[in-house]
Each structure stands twice: as C-alpha cells, then as structure tokens.
CSV table of C-alpha atoms and ligand atoms in Angstrom, one decimal:
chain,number,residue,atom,x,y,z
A,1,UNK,CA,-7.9,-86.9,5.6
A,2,UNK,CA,-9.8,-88.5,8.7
A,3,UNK,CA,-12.1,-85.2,8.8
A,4,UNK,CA,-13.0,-86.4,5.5
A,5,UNK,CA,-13.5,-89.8,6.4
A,6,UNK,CA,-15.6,-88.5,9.2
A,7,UNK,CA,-17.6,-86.0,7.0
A,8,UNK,CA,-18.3,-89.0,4.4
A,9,UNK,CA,-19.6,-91.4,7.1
A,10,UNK,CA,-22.2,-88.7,8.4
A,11,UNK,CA,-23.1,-87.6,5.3
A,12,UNK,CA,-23.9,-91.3,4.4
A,13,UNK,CA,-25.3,-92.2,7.6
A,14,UNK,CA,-27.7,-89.0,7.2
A,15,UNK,CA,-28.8,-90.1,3.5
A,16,UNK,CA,-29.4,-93.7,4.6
A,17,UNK,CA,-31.9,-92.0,7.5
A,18,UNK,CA,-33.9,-90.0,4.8
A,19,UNK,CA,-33.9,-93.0,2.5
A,20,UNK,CA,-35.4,-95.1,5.2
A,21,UNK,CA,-37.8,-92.2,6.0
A,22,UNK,CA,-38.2,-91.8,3.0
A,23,UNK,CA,-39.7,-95.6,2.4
A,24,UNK,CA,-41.7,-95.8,5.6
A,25,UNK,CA,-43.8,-93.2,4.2
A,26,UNK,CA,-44.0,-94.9,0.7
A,27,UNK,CA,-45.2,-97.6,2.3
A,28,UNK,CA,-47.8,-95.6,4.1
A,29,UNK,CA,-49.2,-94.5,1.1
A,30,UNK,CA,-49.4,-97.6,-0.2
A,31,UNK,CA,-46.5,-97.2,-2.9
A,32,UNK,CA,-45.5,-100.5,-3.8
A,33,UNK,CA,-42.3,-99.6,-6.5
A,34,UNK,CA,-41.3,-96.6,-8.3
A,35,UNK,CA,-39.2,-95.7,-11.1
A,36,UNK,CA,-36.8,-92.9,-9.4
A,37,UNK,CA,-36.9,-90.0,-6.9
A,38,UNK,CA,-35.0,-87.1,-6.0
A,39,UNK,CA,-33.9,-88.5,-3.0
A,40,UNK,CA,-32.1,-91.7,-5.4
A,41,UNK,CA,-30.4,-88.3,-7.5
A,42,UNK,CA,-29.1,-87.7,-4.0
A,43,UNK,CA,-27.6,-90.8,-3.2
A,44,UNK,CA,-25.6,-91.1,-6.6
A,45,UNK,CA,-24.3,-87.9,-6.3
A,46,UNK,CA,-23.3,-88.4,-2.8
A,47,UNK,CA,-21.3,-91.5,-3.6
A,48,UNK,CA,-19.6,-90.3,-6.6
A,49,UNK,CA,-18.8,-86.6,-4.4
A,50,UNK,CA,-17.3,-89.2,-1.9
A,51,UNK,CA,-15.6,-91.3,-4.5
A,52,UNK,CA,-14.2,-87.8,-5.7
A,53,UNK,CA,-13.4,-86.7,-2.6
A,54,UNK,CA,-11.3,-90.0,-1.7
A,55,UNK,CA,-9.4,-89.4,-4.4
A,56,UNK,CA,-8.7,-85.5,-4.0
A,57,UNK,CA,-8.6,-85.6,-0.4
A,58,UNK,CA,-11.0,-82.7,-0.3
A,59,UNK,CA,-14.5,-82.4,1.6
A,60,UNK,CA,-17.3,-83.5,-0.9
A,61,UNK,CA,-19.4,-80.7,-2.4
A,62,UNK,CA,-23.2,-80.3,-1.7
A,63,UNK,CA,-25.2,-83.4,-2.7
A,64,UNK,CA,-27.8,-81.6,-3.6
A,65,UNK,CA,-25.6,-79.2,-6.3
A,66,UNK,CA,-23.8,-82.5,-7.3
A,67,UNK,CA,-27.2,-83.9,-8.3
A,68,UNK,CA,-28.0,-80.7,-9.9
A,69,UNK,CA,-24.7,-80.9,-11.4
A,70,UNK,CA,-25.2,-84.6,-12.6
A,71,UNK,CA,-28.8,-83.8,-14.0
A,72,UNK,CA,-27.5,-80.6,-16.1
A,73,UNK,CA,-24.7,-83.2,-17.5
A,74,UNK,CA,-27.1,-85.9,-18.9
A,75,UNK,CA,-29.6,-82.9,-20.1
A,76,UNK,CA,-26.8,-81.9,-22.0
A,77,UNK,CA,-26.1,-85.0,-23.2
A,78,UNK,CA,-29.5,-86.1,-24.3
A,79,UNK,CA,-29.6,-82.5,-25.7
A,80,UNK,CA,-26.0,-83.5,-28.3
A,81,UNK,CA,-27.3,-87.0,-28.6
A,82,UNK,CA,-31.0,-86.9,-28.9
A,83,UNK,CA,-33.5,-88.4,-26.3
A,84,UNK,CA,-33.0,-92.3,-25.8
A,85,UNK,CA,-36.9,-92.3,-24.6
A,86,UNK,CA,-36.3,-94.3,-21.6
A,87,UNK,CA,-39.9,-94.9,-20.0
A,88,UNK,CA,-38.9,-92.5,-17.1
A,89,UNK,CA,-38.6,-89.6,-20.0
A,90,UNK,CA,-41.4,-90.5,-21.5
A,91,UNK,CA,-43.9,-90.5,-18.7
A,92,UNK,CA,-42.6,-87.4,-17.9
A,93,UNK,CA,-42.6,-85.9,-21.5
A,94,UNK,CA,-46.5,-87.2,-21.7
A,95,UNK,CA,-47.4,-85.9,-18.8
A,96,UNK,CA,-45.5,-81.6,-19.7
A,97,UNK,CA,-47.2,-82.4,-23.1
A,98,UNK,CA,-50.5,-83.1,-22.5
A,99,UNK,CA,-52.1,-81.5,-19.3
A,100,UNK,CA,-55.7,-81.1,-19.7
A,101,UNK,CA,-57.3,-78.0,-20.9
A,102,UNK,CA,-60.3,-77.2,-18.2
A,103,UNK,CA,-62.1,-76.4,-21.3
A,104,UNK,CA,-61.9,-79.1,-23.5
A,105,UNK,CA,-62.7,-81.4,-20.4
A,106,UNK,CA,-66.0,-82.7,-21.0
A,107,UNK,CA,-67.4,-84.1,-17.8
A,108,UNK,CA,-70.9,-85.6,-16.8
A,109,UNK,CA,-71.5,-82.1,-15.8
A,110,UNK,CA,-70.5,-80.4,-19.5
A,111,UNK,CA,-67.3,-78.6,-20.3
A,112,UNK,CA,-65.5,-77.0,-17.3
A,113,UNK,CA,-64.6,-73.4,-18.1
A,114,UNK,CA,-61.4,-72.0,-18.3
A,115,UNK,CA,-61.7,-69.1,-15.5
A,116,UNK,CA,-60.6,-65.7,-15.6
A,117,UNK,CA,-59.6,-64.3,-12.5
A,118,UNK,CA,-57.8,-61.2,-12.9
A,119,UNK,CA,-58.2,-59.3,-9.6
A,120,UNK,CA,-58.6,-56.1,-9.7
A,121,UNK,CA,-55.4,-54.7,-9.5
A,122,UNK,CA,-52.0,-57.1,-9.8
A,123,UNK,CA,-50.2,-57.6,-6.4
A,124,UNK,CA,-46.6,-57.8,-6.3
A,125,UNK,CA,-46.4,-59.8,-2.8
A,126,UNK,CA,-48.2,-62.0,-0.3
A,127,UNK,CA,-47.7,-59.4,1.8
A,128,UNK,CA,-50.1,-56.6,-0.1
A,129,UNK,CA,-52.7,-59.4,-0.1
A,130,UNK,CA,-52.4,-60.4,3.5
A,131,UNK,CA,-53.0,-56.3,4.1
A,132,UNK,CA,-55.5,-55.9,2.2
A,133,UNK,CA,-57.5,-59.6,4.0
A,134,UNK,CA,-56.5,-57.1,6.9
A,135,UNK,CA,-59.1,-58.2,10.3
A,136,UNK,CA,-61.3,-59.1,7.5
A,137,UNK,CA,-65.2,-59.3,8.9
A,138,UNK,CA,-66.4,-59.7,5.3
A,139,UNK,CA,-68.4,-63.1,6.0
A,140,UNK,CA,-69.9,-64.5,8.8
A,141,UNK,CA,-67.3,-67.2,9.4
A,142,UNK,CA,-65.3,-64.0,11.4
A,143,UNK,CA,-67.6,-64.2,14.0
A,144,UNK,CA,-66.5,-67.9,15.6
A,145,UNK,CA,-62.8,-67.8,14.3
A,146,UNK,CA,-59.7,-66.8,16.7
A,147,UNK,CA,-57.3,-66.6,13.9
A,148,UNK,CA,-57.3,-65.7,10.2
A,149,UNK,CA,-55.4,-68.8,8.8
A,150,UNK,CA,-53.8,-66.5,5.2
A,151,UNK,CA,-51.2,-69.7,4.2
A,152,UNK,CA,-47.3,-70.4,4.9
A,153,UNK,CA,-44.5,-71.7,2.9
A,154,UNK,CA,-42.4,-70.7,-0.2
A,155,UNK,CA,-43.5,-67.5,-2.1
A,156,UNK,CA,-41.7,-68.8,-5.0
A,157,UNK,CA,-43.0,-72.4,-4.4
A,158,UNK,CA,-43.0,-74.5,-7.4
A,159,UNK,CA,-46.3,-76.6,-5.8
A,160,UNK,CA,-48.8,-74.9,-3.7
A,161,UNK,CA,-51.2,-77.3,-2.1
A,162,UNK,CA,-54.8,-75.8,-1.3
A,163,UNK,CA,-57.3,-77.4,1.0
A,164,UNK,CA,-60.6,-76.3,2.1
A,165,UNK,CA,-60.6,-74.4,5.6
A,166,UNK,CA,-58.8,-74.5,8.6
A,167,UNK,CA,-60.2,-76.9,11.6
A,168,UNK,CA,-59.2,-76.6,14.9
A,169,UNK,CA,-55.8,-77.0,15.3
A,170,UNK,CA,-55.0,-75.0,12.3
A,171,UNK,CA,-57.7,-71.8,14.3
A,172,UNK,CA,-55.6,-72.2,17.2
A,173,UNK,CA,-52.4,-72.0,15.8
A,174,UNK,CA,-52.7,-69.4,12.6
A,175,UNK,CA,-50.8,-72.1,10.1
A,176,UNK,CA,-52.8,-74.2,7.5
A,177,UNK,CA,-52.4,-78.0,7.7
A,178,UNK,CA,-51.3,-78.4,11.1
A,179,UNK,CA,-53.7,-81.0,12.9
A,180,UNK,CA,-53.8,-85.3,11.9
A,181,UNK,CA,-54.5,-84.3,8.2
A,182,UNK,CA,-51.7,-81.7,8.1
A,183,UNK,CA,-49.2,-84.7,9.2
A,184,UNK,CA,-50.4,-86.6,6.4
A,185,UNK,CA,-50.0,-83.7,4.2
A,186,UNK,CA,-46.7,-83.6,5.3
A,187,UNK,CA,-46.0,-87.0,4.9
A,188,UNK,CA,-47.3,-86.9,1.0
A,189,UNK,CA,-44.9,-84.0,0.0
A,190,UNK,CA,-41.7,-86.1,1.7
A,191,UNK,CA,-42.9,-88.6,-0.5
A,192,UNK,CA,-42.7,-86.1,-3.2
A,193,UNK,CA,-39.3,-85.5,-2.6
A,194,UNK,CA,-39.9,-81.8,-1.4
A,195,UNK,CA,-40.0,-80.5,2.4
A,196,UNK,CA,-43.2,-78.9,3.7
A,197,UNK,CA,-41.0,-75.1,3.3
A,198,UNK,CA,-40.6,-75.9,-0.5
A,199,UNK,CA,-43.9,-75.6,-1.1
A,200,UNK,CA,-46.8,-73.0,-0.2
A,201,UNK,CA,-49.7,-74.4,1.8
A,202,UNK,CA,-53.4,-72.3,2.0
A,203,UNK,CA,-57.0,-72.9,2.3
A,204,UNK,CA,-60.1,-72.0,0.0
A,205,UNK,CA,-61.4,-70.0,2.9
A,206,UNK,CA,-59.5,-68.7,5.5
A,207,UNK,CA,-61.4,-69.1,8.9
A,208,UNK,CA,-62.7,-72.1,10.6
A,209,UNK,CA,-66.2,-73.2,10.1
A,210,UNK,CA,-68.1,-73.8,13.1
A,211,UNK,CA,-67.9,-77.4,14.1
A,212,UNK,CA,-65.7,-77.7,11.3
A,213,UNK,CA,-68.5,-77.5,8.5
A,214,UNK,CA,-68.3,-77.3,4.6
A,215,UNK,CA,-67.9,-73.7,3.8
A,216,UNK,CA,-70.8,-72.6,2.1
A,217,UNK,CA,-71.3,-71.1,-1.0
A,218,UNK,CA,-71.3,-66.9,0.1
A,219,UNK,CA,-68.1,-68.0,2.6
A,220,UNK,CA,-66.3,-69.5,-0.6
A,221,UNK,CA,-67.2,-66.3,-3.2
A,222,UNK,CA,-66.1,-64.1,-0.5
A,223,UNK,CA,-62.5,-65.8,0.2
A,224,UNK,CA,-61.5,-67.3,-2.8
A,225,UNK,CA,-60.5,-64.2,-4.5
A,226,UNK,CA,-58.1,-63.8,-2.3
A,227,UNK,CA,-57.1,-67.6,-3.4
A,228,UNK,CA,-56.6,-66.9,-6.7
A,229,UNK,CA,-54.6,-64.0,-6.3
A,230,UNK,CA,-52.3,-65.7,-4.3
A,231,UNK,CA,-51.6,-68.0,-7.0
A,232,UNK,CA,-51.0,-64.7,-9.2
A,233,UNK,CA,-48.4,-63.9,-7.1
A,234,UNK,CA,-46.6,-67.2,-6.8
A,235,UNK,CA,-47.3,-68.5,-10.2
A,236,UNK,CA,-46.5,-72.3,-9.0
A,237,UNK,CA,-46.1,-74.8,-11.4
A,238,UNK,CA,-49.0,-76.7,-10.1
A,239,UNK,CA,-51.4,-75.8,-7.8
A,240,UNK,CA,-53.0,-79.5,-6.2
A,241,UNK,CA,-56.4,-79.1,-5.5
A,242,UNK,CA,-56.9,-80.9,-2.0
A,243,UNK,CA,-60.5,-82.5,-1.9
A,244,UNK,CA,-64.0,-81.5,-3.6
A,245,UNK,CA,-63.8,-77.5,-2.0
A,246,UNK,CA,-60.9,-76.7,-3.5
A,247,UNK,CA,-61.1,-78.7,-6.6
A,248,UNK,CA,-64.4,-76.9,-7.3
A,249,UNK,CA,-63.4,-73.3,-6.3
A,250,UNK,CA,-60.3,-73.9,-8.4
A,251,UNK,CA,-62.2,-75.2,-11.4
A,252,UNK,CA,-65.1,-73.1,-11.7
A,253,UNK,CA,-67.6,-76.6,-11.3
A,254,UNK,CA,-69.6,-78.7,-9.6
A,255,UNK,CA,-68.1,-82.4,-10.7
A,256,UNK,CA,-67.7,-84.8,-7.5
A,257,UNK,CA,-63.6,-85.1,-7.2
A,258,UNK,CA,-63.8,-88.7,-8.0
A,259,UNK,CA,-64.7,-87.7,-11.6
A,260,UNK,CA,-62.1,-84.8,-11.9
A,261,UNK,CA,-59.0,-86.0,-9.9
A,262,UNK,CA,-55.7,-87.6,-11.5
A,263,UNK,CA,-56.1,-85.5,-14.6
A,264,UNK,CA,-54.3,-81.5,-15.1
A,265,UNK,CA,-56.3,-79.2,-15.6
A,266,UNK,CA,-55.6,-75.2,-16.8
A,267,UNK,CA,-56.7,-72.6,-14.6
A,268,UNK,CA,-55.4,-69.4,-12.9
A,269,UNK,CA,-52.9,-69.4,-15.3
A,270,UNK,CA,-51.1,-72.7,-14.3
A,271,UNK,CA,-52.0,-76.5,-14.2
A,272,UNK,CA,-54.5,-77.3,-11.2
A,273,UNK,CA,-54.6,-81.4,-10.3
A,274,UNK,CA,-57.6,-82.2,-7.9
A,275,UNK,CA,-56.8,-85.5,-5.8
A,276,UNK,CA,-58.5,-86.8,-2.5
A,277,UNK,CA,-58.5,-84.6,0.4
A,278,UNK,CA,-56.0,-86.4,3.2
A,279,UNK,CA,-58.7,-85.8,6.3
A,280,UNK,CA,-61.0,-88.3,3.7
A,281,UNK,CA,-57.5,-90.4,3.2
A,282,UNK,CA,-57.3,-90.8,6.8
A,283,UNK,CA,-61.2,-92.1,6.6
A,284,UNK,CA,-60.8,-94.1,3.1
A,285,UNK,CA,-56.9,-95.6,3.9
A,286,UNK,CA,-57.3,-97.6,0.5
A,287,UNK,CA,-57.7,-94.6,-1.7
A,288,UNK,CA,-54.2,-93.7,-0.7
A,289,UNK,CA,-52.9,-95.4,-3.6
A,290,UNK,CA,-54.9,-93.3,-6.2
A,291,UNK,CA,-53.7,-90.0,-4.3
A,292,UNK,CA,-50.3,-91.0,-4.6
A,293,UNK,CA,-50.9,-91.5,-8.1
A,294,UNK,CA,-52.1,-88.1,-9.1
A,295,UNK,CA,-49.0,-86.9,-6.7
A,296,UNK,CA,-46.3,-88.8,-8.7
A,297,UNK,CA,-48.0,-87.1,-12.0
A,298,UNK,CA,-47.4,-83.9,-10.3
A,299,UNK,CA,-43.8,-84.8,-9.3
A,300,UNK,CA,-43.2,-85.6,-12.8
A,301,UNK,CA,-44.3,-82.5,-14.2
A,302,UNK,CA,-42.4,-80.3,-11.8
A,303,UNK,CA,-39.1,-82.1,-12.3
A,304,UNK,CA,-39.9,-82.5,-16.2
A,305,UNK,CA,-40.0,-78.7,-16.1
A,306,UNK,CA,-36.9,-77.9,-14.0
A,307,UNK,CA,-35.0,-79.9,-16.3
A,308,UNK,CA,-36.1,-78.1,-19.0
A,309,UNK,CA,-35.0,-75.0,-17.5
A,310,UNK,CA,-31.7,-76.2,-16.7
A,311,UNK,CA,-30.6,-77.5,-19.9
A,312,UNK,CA,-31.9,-73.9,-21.7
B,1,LIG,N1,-58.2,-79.2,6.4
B,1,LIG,C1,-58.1,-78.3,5.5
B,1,LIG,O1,-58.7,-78.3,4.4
B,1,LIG,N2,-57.2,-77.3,5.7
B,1,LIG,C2,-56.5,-77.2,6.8
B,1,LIG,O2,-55.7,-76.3,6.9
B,1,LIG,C3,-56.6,-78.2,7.7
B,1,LIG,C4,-57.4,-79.2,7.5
C-alpha cells in the first residue's frame, strides 16, 4: 500500500510539472485562457485512477489510457443521449465541418486551385523516398549544403509541420527545426498538447540556402515533389503550413500568408492550415497570439477527429 502511495505522489508531482510547463509556454504565446487541453484529460484521469487505486489498493493504470478510456465513455454517451452542444463540441464540430476547400477560396489573387500531385509512382515508406532524394545534386542549392535535411518525426503523425529550408543549425546537424526557431516550434506543439516525436517535422526544400536566403523558384519545383509525396505517405490529418514558402508551395499560390493563414484549406489530399512562420514570430512577438489561434483550430480538428474514430 505505501508503494502505492509512493507511485501516486510521483505521478502527481510529475503532472503538476507538465501542467506548469505546460502554462509557462501558454503564456509565451500569449494565450490568455482556454477552454480544455489534453494535458486537463490527463489530470482527471489521473485523480480518478488514484481515487480508484486508493480504494482497490492497486497501482493506478496509464493516465493516458484512463483519459482515453474516460473520452470513449462520454463519446458513448453523447452517442445514446445525443450531443448536449456544449461550446467546446461545437467549435470543434464547426471547425471538422467546414474546412475550406482551396478551390472555393476566393482570394485578392482569384481562386486557389485544388492541386493534384500524384507522383509518379505511389511510395509505400519514407524510406523509398529518402532513396530515391539519394546524394541528390538536382539544384544548385547542393553545392553550399553539408547535409540533406529529408524530415524527422512520426511516420504515422497525425500533424506534420512544414517550414521552408533548413538554416544553419538545422545543415549542421541533418534534423529540421533545430536552431532558435526550432525551440519555438517546439514550444508551440507542447502547447498543442503533442511532443515534437508525435508529429513529423520537414522543410519545402531540403538544403540550406546560402546565407540563409528565400529558396527560389527552380530550388522550390525541384524539391517540393518530394514534399508532397511525403505527405502521400503519412496522410496526416493536417499538414500546418509554416510561413509564406510553404504556405505557397503547399497551396499552389502566390497570396501573402497574412491573407491565407487561420483558415483550412484542401490540398494533397488532407487539410493544409498556413500560419506565421516562428523565425518571423521571434521578430513580430505580438503576432504570437494569432499563430496560436490557427494552432488551437488545428488541435480541435485533430482531436474532433480522434474522437470520432474512437466512438465508431
Ligand atoms: N526554418 C525553417 O524553415 N526550417 C528549418 O528547418 C529551420 C528553420
């Protein structure tokens, strides 16, 4: 029974550390309330796993299952009992039900179109694609880069987060999002409620621009293919467009990201949200707020659609 005790109070004192992590960087993002997050599911289910484990004497279960547990239960309720509409369910239900179509999007720059990008044959892994970039020399960026920068993370990921290029950090060390605007990317998906594994992290064009430089347009034809089949292969639920390069690779347009982000978009076979790039967070501090906005809309939709699934 103390074992238990024991295994209660450092499970607790380990929740209350990510909850106050958790806030510090809410607050850094300029969150000033929100309506629930996975890490609150966690909390619940760790006190009523510890409530049930008092009683029984047993260790409590996984948190994380309990919550899973917790969330299939009222599913199933709402399922016999119909859908009380609480404002939580209905910001998420608005935002499954109505992500814009790319092609019904009329912007100051006319429709966007809905792309096709079928590569040429379908991959089956990450793997075959990363073969095939191979020591890729097909555009002059090659010739200044030390490492080919292909993307890390989750192959099934739910979210995959696409940027623009690597910079330095990122060349030097093979992994995408690594440098001051990595640990701000980082910071945004713990806000999310997911870990930086859970997700899949890549880059509109694989090798660093010189100095760091906006890819240009031959650099971006040549690479994003390879972009696009990644998403084939992972089929996230959302891809989030990181800043104008990606937004505009991913979308097939020219439209500034300030007129674009915040809204879903169809593309690539999933929903694409553009939002503010964090290296231009890091410049524009105040426009953290709107970024966090289009993040929570992603968040939403995600957990909108695990729910679903669970409850079918
Ligand atoms: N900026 C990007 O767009 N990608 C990276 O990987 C790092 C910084």
């Amino acid at each position: 029974m103390s074992d238990v005790r024991e295994e209660i109070r450092s499970r607790l004192l380990e929740l209350i550390r990510d909850v106050r992590e958790h806030l510090r960087y809410l607050e850094e993002l300029g969150v000033t309330h929100w309506e629930d997050l996975p890490a609150t599911d966690d909390l619940r289910a760790c006190i009523s796993a510890l409530a049930a484990s008092e009683r029984t004497g047993e260790a409590p279960s996984e948190p994380r299952a309990e919550a899973a547990r917790a969330q299939a239960t009222l599913d199933e309720e709402i399922r016999k009992e119909g859908d009380p509409m609480t404002s939580k369910r209905r910001a998420a239900r608005s935002a499954t039900a109505s992500p814009e179509r790319a092609s019904e999007q009329p912007t100051l720059f006319g429709h966007l179109p809905l792309l096709q990008t079928a590569p040429p044959t379908e991959d089956r892994t990450l793997e075959e694609i990363r073969a095939d970039v191979g020591d890729c020399t097909r555009c002059k960026l090659h010739r200044s880069r030390t490492t080919i920068v292909f993307g890390e993370g989750d192959p099934r990921a739910r979210i995959m987060f696409v940027g623009e290029g690597p910079g330095a950090e990122e060349d030097a060390q093979g992994r995408p999002f690594v440098g001051r605007a990595g640990q701000l990317l980082n910071r945004m998906i713990e806000a999310m409620g997911f870990r930086r594994e859970e997700v899949y992290i890549t880059n509109v064009v694989m090798c660093r621009p010189p100095n760091n430089r906006t890819p240009e347009p031959d650099e971006i034809a040549t690479c994003e293919p390879f972009l696009f089949r990644k998403i084939r292969v992972i089929r996230p639920d959302v891809v989030v467009a990181l800043g104008a390069i990606a937004a505009q690779s991913l979308l097939g347009t020219k439209a500034p990201i300030g007129q674009i982000r915040g809204r879903f978009f169809e593309a690539h076979g999933t929903k694409v949200m553009p939002t503010f790039h964090p290296a231009f967070l890091l410049r524009a501090p105040e426009r953290k707020r709107e970024a966090w906005e289009d993040l929570r809309k992603v968040r939403d939709y995600v957990l909108s659609l695990s729910r679903e699934r669970a409850s079918r």
